[in-house]
Short mmCIF file of C-alpha atoms in Angstrom, two decimals:
data_model
loop_
_atom_site.label_atom_id
_atom_site.label_comp_id
_atom_site.label_asym_id
_atom_site.label_seq_id
_atom_site.Cartn_x
_atom_site.Cartn_y
_atom_site.Cartn_z
CA ARG A 6 26.48 -32.94 -56.84
CA LYS A 7 26.50 -29.35 -58.12
CA GLU A 8 26.71 -28.91 -61.88
CA VAL A 9 29.63 -26.50 -61.59
CA GLU A 10 31.97 -26.60 -58.60
CA GLN A 11 34.69 -24.13 -57.75
CA ASP A 12 37.38 -23.62 -55.15
CA PRO A 13 35.59 -22.18 -52.12
CA GLY A 14 38.03 -19.31 -51.51
CA PRO A 15 38.49 -16.60 -50.44
CA PHE A 16 41.96 -16.12 -51.83
CA ASN A 17 43.94 -13.34 -50.15
CA VAL A 18 47.11 -12.55 -52.11
CA PRO A 19 49.63 -9.71 -52.26
CA GLU A 20 50.00 -7.54 -55.32
CA GLY A 21 52.17 -9.22 -57.93
CA ALA A 22 51.23 -12.74 -56.90
CA THR A 23 50.11 -15.45 -59.28
CA VAL A 24 46.83 -17.07 -58.36
CA ALA A 25 44.99 -20.04 -59.89
CA PHE A 26 41.31 -20.89 -59.74
CA ASN A 27 39.93 -24.32 -60.52
CA CYS A 28 36.51 -25.48 -61.56
CA THR A 29 34.89 -28.80 -62.45
CA TYR A 30 31.62 -29.44 -64.26
CA SER A 31 29.43 -32.51 -64.23
CA ASN A 32 27.69 -32.48 -67.61
CA SER A 33 30.01 -33.98 -70.21
CA ALA A 34 27.76 -32.64 -72.97
CA SER A 35 28.50 -29.03 -72.00
CA GLN A 36 29.54 -27.06 -75.01
CA SER A 37 31.04 -23.76 -73.98
CA PHE A 38 32.82 -22.41 -70.97
CA PHE A 39 33.54 -19.00 -69.55
CA TRP A 40 35.01 -17.07 -66.68
CA TYR A 41 32.95 -14.13 -65.50
CA ARG A 42 34.02 -11.53 -63.00
CA GLN A 43 31.60 -9.94 -60.55
CA ASP A 44 32.44 -6.95 -58.39
CA CYS A 45 30.56 -6.35 -55.17
CA ARG A 46 26.96 -5.32 -55.86
CA LYS A 47 27.57 -5.23 -59.61
CA GLU A 48 26.52 -7.39 -62.53
CA PRO A 49 28.66 -10.29 -63.80
CA LYS A 50 30.92 -9.34 -66.68
CA LEU A 51 32.55 -11.72 -69.12
CA LEU A 52 36.25 -12.03 -68.42
CA MET A 53 37.06 -14.59 -71.08
CA SER A 54 35.79 -17.61 -72.91
CA VAL A 55 37.67 -20.87 -72.40
CA TYR A 56 38.80 -23.04 -75.28
CA SER A 57 40.25 -26.54 -75.40
CA SER A 58 43.50 -25.22 -76.82
CA GLY A 59 43.84 -22.81 -73.92
CA ASN A 60 43.72 -19.08 -74.33
CA GLU A 61 45.45 -16.05 -72.92
CA ASP A 62 44.41 -12.44 -72.54
CA GLY A 63 47.16 -10.34 -71.06
CA ARG A 64 47.74 -11.50 -67.49
CA PHE A 65 44.90 -14.02 -67.66
CA THR A 66 45.19 -17.58 -68.96
CA ALA A 67 42.31 -20.02 -69.17
CA GLN A 68 42.53 -23.76 -69.76
CA LEU A 69 39.94 -26.43 -70.45
CA ASN A 70 40.38 -30.18 -70.06
CA ARG A 71 37.32 -31.86 -71.48
CA ALA A 72 38.44 -35.36 -70.52
CA SER A 73 38.68 -34.34 -66.86
CA GLN A 74 35.79 -31.83 -67.10
CA TYR A 75 38.08 -29.27 -65.54
CA ILE A 76 38.51 -25.55 -66.17
CA SER A 77 41.17 -23.25 -64.77
CA LEU A 78 42.00 -19.56 -64.65
CA LEU A 79 45.48 -18.25 -63.94
CA ILE A 80 46.05 -14.62 -63.03
CA ARG A 81 49.63 -13.40 -63.14
CA ASP A 82 51.02 -10.26 -61.54
CA SER A 83 47.84 -9.61 -59.53
CA LYS A 84 46.64 -6.03 -59.26
CA LEU A 85 44.50 -4.46 -56.58
CA SER A 86 41.83 -4.00 -59.25
CA ASP A 87 41.64 -7.78 -59.74
CA SER A 88 39.83 -8.06 -56.39
CA ALA A 89 36.43 -9.50 -57.24
CA THR A 90 34.49 -12.75 -57.33
CA TYR A 91 35.38 -15.02 -60.24
CA LEU A 92 32.56 -17.17 -61.56
CA CYS A 93 33.14 -20.34 -63.54
CA VAL A 94 30.31 -20.66 -66.05
CA VAL A 95 29.23 -23.54 -68.25
CA ASN A 96 26.76 -23.40 -71.10
CA LYS A 97 24.60 -26.49 -71.20
CA ASN A 98 24.02 -28.10 -74.57
CA GLY A 99 20.63 -27.79 -76.13
CA GLY A 100 20.40 -24.91 -78.55
CA TYR A 101 19.65 -22.20 -76.04
CA ASN A 102 22.10 -20.18 -74.04
CA LYS A 103 21.62 -21.64 -70.59
CA LEU A 104 24.46 -20.51 -68.39
CA ILE A 105 25.11 -22.46 -65.22
CA PHE A 106 27.22 -20.53 -62.73
CA GLY A 107 29.57 -21.91 -60.15
CA ALA A 108 29.32 -20.47 -56.66
CA GLY A 109 32.27 -18.17 -57.35
CA THR A 110 35.66 -17.71 -55.77
CA ARG A 111 36.42 -14.45 -54.06
CA LEU A 112 39.81 -12.89 -54.66
CA ALA A 113 41.21 -10.14 -52.46
CA VAL A 114 44.51 -8.60 -53.59
CA HIS A 115 46.22 -6.53 -50.92
CA PRO A 116 49.12 -4.05 -51.11
CA ASP B 3 29.09 0.68 -69.32
CA THR B 4 26.57 -2.07 -69.95
CA GLU B 5 24.36 -1.82 -73.02
CA VAL B 6 21.54 -3.59 -71.23
CA THR B 7 19.54 -1.07 -69.22
CA GLN B 8 17.39 -2.08 -66.29
CA THR B 9 14.87 -0.01 -64.34
CA PRO B 10 14.32 0.61 -61.55
CA LYS B 11 17.72 0.08 -59.93
CA HIS B 12 16.07 -0.32 -56.53
CA LEU B 13 12.53 -1.36 -55.68
CA VAL B 14 10.84 -1.89 -52.34
CA MET B 15 7.40 -3.47 -52.51
CA GLY B 16 4.86 -4.92 -50.15
CA MET B 17 3.61 -8.47 -50.43
CA THR B 18 0.27 -7.31 -51.87
CA ASN B 19 1.77 -4.91 -54.42
CA LYS B 20 2.03 -5.35 -58.18
CA LYS B 21 5.16 -3.97 -59.75
CA SER B 22 7.28 -4.52 -62.85
CA LEU B 23 10.97 -4.65 -63.65
CA LYS B 24 11.97 -3.41 -67.06
CA CYS B 25 14.90 -4.20 -69.31
CA GLU B 26 15.96 -2.72 -72.63
CA GLN B 27 18.79 -3.48 -75.05
CA HIS B 28 19.67 -2.00 -78.43
CA MET B 29 22.34 -4.45 -79.50
CA GLY B 30 20.00 -6.27 -81.87
CA HIS B 31 20.03 -9.35 -79.68
CA ARG B 32 17.09 -11.69 -80.14
CA ALA B 33 17.59 -13.67 -76.94
CA MET B 34 16.86 -12.14 -73.55
CA TYR B 35 17.05 -13.57 -70.06
CA TRP B 36 16.04 -13.04 -66.47
CA TYR B 37 18.35 -14.25 -63.72
CA LYS B 38 17.89 -14.04 -59.96
CA GLN B 39 20.82 -13.63 -57.60
CA LYS B 40 20.59 -13.93 -53.82
CA ALA B 41 23.31 -12.55 -51.57
CA LYS B 42 26.59 -14.49 -51.76
CA LYS B 43 25.08 -16.90 -54.30
CA PRO B 44 25.60 -17.20 -58.06
CA PRO B 45 22.97 -16.03 -60.55
CA GLU B 46 20.22 -18.55 -61.28
CA LEU B 47 18.37 -18.64 -64.57
CA MET B 48 14.65 -17.87 -64.43
CA PHE B 49 13.48 -17.34 -68.02
CA VAL B 50 14.84 -17.33 -71.56
CA TYR B 51 13.14 -15.59 -74.48
CA SER B 52 14.27 -16.34 -78.00
CA TYR B 53 12.83 -14.31 -80.87
CA GLU B 54 10.29 -12.84 -78.44
CA LYS B 55 8.94 -16.26 -77.47
CA LEU B 56 9.36 -17.86 -74.06
CA SER B 57 11.80 -20.72 -74.56
CA ILE B 58 12.78 -21.69 -71.04
CA ASN B 59 10.95 -21.33 -67.74
CA GLU B 60 13.03 -22.80 -64.93
CA SER B 61 9.97 -23.77 -62.89
CA VAL B 62 9.59 -20.22 -61.62
CA PRO B 63 6.53 -19.53 -59.39
CA SER B 64 3.64 -17.84 -61.18
CA ARG B 65 3.99 -14.75 -59.02
CA PHE B 66 6.77 -13.88 -61.48
CA SER B 67 5.38 -13.24 -64.95
CA PRO B 68 7.73 -12.38 -67.82
CA GLU B 69 6.76 -10.48 -70.92
CA CYS B 70 8.68 -9.66 -74.09
CA PRO B 71 6.72 -6.92 -75.94
CA ASN B 72 9.31 -6.60 -78.71
CA SER B 73 12.86 -7.55 -79.57
CA SER B 74 14.36 -4.78 -77.44
CA LEU B 75 12.26 -4.98 -74.30
CA LEU B 76 11.82 -7.53 -71.55
CA ASN B 77 9.62 -7.07 -68.49
CA LEU B 78 9.19 -9.04 -65.31
CA HIS B 79 5.83 -8.52 -63.65
CA LEU B 80 5.74 -9.11 -59.92
CA HIS B 81 2.66 -9.87 -57.84
CA ALA B 82 2.13 -11.25 -54.35
CA LEU B 83 5.81 -11.75 -53.71
CA GLN B 84 7.29 -13.10 -50.52
CA PRO B 85 10.17 -11.65 -48.48
CA GLU B 86 12.38 -14.52 -49.65
CA ASP B 87 12.00 -13.20 -53.20
CA SER B 88 14.19 -10.25 -52.22
CA ALA B 89 17.24 -10.44 -54.47
CA LEU B 90 19.11 -8.87 -57.36
CA TYR B 91 17.25 -9.47 -60.63
CA LEU B 92 19.53 -9.45 -63.62
CA CYS B 93 18.43 -9.04 -67.21
CA ALA B 94 20.73 -10.21 -69.98
CA SER B 95 20.78 -10.50 -73.74
CA SER B 96 22.69 -12.32 -76.45
CA THR B 97 22.54 -13.55 -79.97
CA PRO B 98 20.33 -16.65 -79.84
CA GLY B 99 22.01 -20.02 -79.68
CA SER B 100 24.29 -21.85 -77.37
CA GLY B 101 27.74 -20.43 -76.79
CA ASN B 102 27.13 -16.79 -77.65
CA THR B 103 28.31 -14.18 -75.19
CA ILE B 104 25.65 -13.03 -72.75
CA TYR B 105 25.66 -9.40 -71.64
CA PHE B 106 24.15 -8.52 -68.30
CA GLY B 107 22.44 -5.35 -67.15
CA GLU B 108 23.35 -3.78 -63.82
CA GLY B 109 20.38 -5.41 -62.17
CA SER B 110 17.38 -4.33 -60.13
CA TRP B 111 17.66 -4.71 -56.37
CA LEU B 112 14.29 -5.90 -55.09
CA THR B 113 13.25 -5.85 -51.44
CA VAL B 114 9.92 -7.36 -50.48
CA VAL B 115 8.56 -6.19 -47.13
#
């Protein structure tokens, strides 16, 4: 079983749609969680950290359920510029920053 | 724009060549990383340096040799690579310790012929 699993995608949605991505992780000792965004042939960029209480940044809302080992990202009012691959990322416990990336879910927003 | 600078952006090398990838950051971060990303796959951790010492080696073949000359620089020396080593090599940095945000460079695209 992969350490971080995501929806396979791709998601093709019209502008203005709401889209949700899901992710599960296998290591219950994982300490911190993130969503990164990666554009084609570019480096990954941090979109947002994910906290147990849930957190929101504009049109983006992230949720963490530690009991279910489940992470989600909700994008409201999708824009064309949201088209990218969204990577669910888990930081394994152990004192060092050791990011484990999910395979990514590709989002394509069309007019 | 990223504050982690990688050079070269593109590199083509033969299987008998020796080359190096370079990475520089001026954010005062004392942890630096090398990741490898194949097409349509997520990044995979190769090495972690913390306070200029190698902390994690994810069982990377010895044909990849990392070096951290000082707190701002990270190199990846390449020798006798195989075509399957062709990938995007990403350098990153952060404050040491679990949970701190990691910042990636734009990457070096490596093609081994």
